[in-house]
mmCIF file of C-alpha atoms in Angstrom:
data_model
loop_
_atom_site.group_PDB
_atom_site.id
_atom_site.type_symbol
_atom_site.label_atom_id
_atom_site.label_comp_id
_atom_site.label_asym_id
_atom_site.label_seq_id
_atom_site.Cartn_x
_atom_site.Cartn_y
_atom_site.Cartn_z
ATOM 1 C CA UNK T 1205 6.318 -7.650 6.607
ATOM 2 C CA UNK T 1206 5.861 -8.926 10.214
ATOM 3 C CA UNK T 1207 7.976 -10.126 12.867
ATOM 4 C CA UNK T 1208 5.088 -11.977 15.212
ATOM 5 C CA UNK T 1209 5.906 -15.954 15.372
ATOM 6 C CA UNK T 1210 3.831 -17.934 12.552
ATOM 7 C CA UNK T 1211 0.808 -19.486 14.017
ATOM 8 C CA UNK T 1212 -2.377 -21.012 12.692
ATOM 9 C CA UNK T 1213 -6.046 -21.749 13.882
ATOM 10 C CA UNK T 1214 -9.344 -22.864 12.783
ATOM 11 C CA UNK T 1215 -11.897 -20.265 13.006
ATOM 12 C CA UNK T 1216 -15.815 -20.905 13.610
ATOM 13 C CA UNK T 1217 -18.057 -18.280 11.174
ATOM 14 C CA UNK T 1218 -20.455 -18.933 13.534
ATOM 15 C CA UNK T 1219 -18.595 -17.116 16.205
ATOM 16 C CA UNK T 1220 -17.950 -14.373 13.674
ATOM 17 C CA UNK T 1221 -21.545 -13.808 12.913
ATOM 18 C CA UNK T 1222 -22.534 -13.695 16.260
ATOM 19 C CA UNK T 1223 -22.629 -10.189 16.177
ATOM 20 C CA UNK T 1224 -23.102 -9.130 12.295
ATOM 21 C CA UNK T 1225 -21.588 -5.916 12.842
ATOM 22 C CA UNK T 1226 -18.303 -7.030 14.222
ATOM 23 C CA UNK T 1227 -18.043 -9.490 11.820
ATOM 24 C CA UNK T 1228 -18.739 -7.174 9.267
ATOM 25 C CA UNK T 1229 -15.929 -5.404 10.551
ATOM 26 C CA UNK T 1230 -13.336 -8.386 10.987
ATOM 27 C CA UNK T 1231 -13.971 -9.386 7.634
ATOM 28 C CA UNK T 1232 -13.367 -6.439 6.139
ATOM 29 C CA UNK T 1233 -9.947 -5.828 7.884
ATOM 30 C CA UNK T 1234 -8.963 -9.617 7.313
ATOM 31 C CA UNK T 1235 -9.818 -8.755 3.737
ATOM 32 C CA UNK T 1236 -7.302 -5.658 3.391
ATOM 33 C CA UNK T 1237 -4.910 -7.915 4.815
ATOM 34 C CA UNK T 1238 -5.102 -10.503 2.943
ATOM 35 C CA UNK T 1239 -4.804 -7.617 -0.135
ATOM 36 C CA UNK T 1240 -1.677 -6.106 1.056
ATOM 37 C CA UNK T 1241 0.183 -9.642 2.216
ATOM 38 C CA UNK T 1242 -0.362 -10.677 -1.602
ATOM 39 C CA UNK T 1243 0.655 -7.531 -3.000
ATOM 40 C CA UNK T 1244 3.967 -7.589 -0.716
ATOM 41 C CA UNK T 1245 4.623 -11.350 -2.151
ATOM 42 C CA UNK T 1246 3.973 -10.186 -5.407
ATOM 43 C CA UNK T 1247 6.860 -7.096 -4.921
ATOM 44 C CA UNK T 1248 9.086 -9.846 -3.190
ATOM 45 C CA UNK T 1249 8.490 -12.261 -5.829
ATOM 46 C CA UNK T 1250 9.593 -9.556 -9.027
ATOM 47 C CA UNK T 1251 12.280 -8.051 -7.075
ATOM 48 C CA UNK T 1252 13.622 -11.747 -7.103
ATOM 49 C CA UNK T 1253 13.323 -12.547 -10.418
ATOM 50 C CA UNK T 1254 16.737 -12.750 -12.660
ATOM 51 C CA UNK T 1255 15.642 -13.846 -16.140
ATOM 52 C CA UNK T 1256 16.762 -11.823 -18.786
ATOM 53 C CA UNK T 1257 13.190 -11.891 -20.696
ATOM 54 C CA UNK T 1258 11.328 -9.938 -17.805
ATOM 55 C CA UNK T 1259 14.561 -7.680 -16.799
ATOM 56 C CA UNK T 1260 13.327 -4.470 -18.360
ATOM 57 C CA UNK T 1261 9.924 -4.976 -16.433
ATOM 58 C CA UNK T 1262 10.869 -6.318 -12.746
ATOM 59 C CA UNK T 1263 11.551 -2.521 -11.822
ATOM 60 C CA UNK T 1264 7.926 -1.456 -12.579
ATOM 61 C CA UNK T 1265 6.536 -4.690 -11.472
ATOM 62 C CA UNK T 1266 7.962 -4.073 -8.422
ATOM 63 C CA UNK T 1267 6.922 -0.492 -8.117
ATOM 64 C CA UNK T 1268 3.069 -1.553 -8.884
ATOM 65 C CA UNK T 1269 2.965 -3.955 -6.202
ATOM 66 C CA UNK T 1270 4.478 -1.650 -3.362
ATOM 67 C CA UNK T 1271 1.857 0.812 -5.210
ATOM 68 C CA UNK T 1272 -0.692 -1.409 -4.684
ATOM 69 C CA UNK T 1273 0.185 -2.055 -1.444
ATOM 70 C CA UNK T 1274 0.316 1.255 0.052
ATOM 71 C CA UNK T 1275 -3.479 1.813 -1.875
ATOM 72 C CA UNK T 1276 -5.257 -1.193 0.285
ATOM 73 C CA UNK T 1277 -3.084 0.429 3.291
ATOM 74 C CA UNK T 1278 -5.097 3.635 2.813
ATOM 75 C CA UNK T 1279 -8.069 1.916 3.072
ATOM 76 C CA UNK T 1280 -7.400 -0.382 5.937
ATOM 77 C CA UNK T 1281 -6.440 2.893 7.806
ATOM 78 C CA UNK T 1282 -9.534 4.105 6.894
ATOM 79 C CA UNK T 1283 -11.059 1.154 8.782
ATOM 80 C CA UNK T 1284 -9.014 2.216 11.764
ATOM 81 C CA UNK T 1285 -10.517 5.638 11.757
ATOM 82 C CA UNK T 1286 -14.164 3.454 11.448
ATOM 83 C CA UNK T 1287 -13.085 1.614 14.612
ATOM 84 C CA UNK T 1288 -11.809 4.345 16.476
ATOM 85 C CA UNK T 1289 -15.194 6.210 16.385
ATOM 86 C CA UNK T 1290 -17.716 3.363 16.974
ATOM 87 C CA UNK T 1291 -17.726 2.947 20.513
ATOM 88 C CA UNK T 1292 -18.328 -0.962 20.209
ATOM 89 C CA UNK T 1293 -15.742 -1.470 18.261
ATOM 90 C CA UNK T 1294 -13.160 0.689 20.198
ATOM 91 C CA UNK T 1295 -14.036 -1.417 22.984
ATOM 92 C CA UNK T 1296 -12.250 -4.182 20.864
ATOM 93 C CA UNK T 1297 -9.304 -2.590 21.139
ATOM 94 C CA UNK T 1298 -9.196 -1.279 25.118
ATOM 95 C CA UNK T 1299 -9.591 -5.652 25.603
ATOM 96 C CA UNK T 1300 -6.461 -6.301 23.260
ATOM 97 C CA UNK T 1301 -2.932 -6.332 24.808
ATOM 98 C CA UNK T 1302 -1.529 -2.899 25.423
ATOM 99 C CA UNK T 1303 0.939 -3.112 22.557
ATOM 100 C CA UNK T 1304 -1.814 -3.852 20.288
ATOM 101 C CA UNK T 1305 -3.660 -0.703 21.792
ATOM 102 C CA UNK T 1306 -0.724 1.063 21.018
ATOM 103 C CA UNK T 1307 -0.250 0.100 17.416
ATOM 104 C CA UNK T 1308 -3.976 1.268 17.045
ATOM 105 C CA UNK T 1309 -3.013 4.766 18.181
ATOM 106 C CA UNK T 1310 0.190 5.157 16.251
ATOM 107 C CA UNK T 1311 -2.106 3.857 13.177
ATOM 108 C CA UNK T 1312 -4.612 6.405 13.710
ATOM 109 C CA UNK T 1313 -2.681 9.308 13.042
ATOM 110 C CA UNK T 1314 -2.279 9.078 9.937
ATOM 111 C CA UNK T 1315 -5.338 10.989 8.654
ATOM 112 C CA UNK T 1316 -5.789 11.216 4.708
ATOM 113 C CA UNK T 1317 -5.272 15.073 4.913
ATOM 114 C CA UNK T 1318 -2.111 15.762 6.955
ATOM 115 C CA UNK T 1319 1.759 13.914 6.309
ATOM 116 C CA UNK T 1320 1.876 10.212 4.923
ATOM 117 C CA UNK T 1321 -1.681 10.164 5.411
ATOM 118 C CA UNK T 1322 -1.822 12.155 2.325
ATOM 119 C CA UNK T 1323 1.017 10.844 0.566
ATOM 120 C CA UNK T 1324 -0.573 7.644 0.677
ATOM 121 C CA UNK T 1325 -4.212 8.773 -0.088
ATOM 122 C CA UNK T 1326 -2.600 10.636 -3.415
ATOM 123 C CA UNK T 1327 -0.444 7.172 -4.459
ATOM 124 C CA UNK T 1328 -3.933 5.372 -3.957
ATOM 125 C CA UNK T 1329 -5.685 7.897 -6.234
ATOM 126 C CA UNK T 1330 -3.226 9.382 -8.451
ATOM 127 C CA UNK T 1331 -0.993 5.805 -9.006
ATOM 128 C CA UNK T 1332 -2.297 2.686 -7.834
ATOM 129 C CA UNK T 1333 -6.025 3.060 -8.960
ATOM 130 C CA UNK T 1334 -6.597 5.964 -11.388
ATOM 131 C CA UNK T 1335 -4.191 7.692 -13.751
ATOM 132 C CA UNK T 1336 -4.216 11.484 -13.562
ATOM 133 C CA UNK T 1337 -4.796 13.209 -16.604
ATOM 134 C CA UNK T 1338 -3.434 16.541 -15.451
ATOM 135 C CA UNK T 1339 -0.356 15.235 -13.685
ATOM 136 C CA UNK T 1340 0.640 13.322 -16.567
ATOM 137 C CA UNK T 1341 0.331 15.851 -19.227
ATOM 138 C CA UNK T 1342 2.578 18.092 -16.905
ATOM 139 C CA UNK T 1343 5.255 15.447 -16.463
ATOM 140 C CA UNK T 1344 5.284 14.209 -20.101
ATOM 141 C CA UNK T 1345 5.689 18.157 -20.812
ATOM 142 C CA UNK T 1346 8.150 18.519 -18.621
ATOM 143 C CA UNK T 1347 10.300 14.905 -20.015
ATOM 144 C CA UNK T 1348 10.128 16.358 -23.315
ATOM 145 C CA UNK T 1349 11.683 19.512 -22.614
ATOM 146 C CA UNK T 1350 14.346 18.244 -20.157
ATOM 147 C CA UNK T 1351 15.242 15.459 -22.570
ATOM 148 C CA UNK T 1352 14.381 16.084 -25.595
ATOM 149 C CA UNK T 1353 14.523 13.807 -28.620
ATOM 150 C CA UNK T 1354 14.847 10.835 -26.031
ATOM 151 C CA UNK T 1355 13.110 7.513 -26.926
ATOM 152 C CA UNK T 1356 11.859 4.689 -25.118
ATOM 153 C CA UNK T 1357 10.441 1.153 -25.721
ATOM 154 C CA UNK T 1358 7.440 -0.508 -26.132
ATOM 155 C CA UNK T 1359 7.017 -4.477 -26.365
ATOM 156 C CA UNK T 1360 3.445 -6.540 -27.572
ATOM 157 C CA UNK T 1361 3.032 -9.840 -27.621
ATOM 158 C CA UNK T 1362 1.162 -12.762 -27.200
ATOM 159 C CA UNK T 1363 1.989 -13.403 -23.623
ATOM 160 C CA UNK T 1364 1.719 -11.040 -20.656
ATOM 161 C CA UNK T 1365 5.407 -11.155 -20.541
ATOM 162 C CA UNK T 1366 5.818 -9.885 -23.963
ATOM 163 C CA UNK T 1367 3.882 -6.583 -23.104
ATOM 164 C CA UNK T 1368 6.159 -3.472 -21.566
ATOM 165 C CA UNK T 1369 5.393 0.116 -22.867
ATOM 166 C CA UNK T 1370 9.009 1.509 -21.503
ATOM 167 C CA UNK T 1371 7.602 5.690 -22.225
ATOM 168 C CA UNK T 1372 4.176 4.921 -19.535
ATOM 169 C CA UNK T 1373 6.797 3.459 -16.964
ATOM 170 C CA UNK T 1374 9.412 6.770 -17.688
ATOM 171 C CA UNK T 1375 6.556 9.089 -17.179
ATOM 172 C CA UNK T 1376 4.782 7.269 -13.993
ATOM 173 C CA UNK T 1377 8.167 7.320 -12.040
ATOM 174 C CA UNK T 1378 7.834 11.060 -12.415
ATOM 175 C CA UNK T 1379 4.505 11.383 -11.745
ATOM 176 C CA UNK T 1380 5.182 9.737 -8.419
ATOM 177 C CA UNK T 1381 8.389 11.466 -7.573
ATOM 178 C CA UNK T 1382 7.543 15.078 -8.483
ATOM 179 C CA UNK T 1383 3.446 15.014 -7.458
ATOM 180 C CA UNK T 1384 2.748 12.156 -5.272
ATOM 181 C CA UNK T 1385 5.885 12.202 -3.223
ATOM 182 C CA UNK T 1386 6.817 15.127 -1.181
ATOM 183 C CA UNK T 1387 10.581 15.795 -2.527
ATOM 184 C CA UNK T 1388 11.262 18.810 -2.011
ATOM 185 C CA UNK T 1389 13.234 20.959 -5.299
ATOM 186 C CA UNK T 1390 17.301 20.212 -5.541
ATOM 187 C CA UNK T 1391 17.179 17.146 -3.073
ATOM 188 C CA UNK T 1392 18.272 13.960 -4.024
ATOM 189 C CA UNK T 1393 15.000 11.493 -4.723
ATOM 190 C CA UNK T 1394 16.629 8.288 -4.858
ATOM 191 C CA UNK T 1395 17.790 9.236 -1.156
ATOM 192 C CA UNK T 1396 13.992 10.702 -0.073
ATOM 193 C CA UNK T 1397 12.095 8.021 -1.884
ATOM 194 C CA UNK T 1398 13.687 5.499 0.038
ATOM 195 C CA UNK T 1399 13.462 7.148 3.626
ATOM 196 C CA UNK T 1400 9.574 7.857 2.223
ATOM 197 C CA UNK T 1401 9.230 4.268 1.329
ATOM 198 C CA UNK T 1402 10.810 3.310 5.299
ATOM 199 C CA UNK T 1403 8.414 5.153 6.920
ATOM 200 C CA UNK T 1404 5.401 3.714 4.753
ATOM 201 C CA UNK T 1405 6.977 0.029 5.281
ATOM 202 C CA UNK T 1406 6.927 0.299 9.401
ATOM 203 C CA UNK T 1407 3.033 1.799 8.852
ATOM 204 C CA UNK T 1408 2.377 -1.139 7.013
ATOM 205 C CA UNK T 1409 4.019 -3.642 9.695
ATOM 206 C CA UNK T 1410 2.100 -1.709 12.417
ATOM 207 C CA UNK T 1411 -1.353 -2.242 10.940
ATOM 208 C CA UNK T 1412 -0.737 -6.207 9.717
ATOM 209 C CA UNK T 1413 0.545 -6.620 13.744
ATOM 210 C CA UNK T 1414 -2.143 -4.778 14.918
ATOM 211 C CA UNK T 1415 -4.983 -6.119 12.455
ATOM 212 C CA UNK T 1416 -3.405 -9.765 13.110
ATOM 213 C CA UNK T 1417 -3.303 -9.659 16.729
ATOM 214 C CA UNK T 1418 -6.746 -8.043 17.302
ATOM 215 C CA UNK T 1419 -8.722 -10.511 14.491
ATOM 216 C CA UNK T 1420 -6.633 -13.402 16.132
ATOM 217 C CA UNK T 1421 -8.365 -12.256 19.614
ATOM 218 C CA UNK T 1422 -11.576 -11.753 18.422
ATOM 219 C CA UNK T 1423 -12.182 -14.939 16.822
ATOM 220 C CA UNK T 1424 -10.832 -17.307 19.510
ATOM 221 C CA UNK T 1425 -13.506 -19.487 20.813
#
């Protein structure tokens, strides 16, 4: 996810609290970090994973994590756009060094109505957190009479391991390829999913650099 050296430090709450509202604020962007490094060793983690008793699931394991991901993303770039308008905290940034400034303004462009901004306001509403009932009814409509009389799985058990519903995963993949993601009719998805998913990924570095770098500042004694 990052390519900034490894480094660690103690860090005095103290010094956070000095100032409750800039605490407040490092807090809360050390807390979507912390949300989307675990959900990125989560994806890592399943993609990884070779055991023939979770092969069927490590595809949609995987996609629910980068899912997941992307969701806290929309939030933390929500905190950006918090940032950016509060002239204290703006003043954060003008102190940081200027490729950390710069980071900042790439971030900020991403509003939640325009480009990936939306794409990844719809994958935190429509797939990560909620499930649509419109968009699902369409695409299970639309499975059935594409493919009809096609069949998938379902698994239950007493572990967590045991449980896979194969038709959910079918019909999610669609939801996010023909609503969520902006593919275009005729073109290949495989080959725009993946330059979508490229473009998300170096979003995602840019804000854990930037959010790492300016928290790091900010709470050095």
């Amino acid at each position: 996810m990052r390519a900034a050296k490894s480094k660690t430090k103690l860090v005095s709450f103290d010094k956070i609290a000095c100032d409750p509202d800039i605490g407040t604020m490092l807090i809360r962007l050390m807390m979507v970090m912390n949300d989307c490094a675990i959900a990125e060793e989560s994806a890592t983690m399943w993609r990884a994973r070779s055991d023939e008793r979770t092969r069927i699931k490590q595809q949609e394991a995987f996609k629910f994590f980068v899912e997941l991901q992307i969701g806290h993303l929309h939030e933390g770039l929500a905190l950006i756009r918090e940032i950016a308008k509060k002239p204290k905290f703006r003043a954060l940034v003008d102190q940081c060094a200027q490729v950390t400034q710069e980071q900042f303004d790439h971030l900020r462009k991403y509003e939640p109505d325009i480009a990936l901004g939306e794409v990844m306001r719809n994958i935190r509403n429509k797939l990560a957190f909620h499930y649509d009932p419109a968009m699902i009814r369409d695409e299970l409509l639309a499975h059935v009479r594409e493919r009809p009389r096609t069949a998938a799985l379902i698994s239950i058990g007493t572990t967590s391991t045991d449980v896979m519903f194969e038709p959910g995963a079918v019909i999610n993949e669609r939801v996010a390829t023909h609503k969520v993601f902006p593919i275009a009719a005729g073109a290949d998805i495989d080959t725009e999913s993946n330059k979508l998913m490229v473009e998300l990924e170096k979003i995602m570095e840019d804000f854990m650099n930037f959010g790492g770098s300016f928290v790091w500042k900010h709470t050095s004694n």
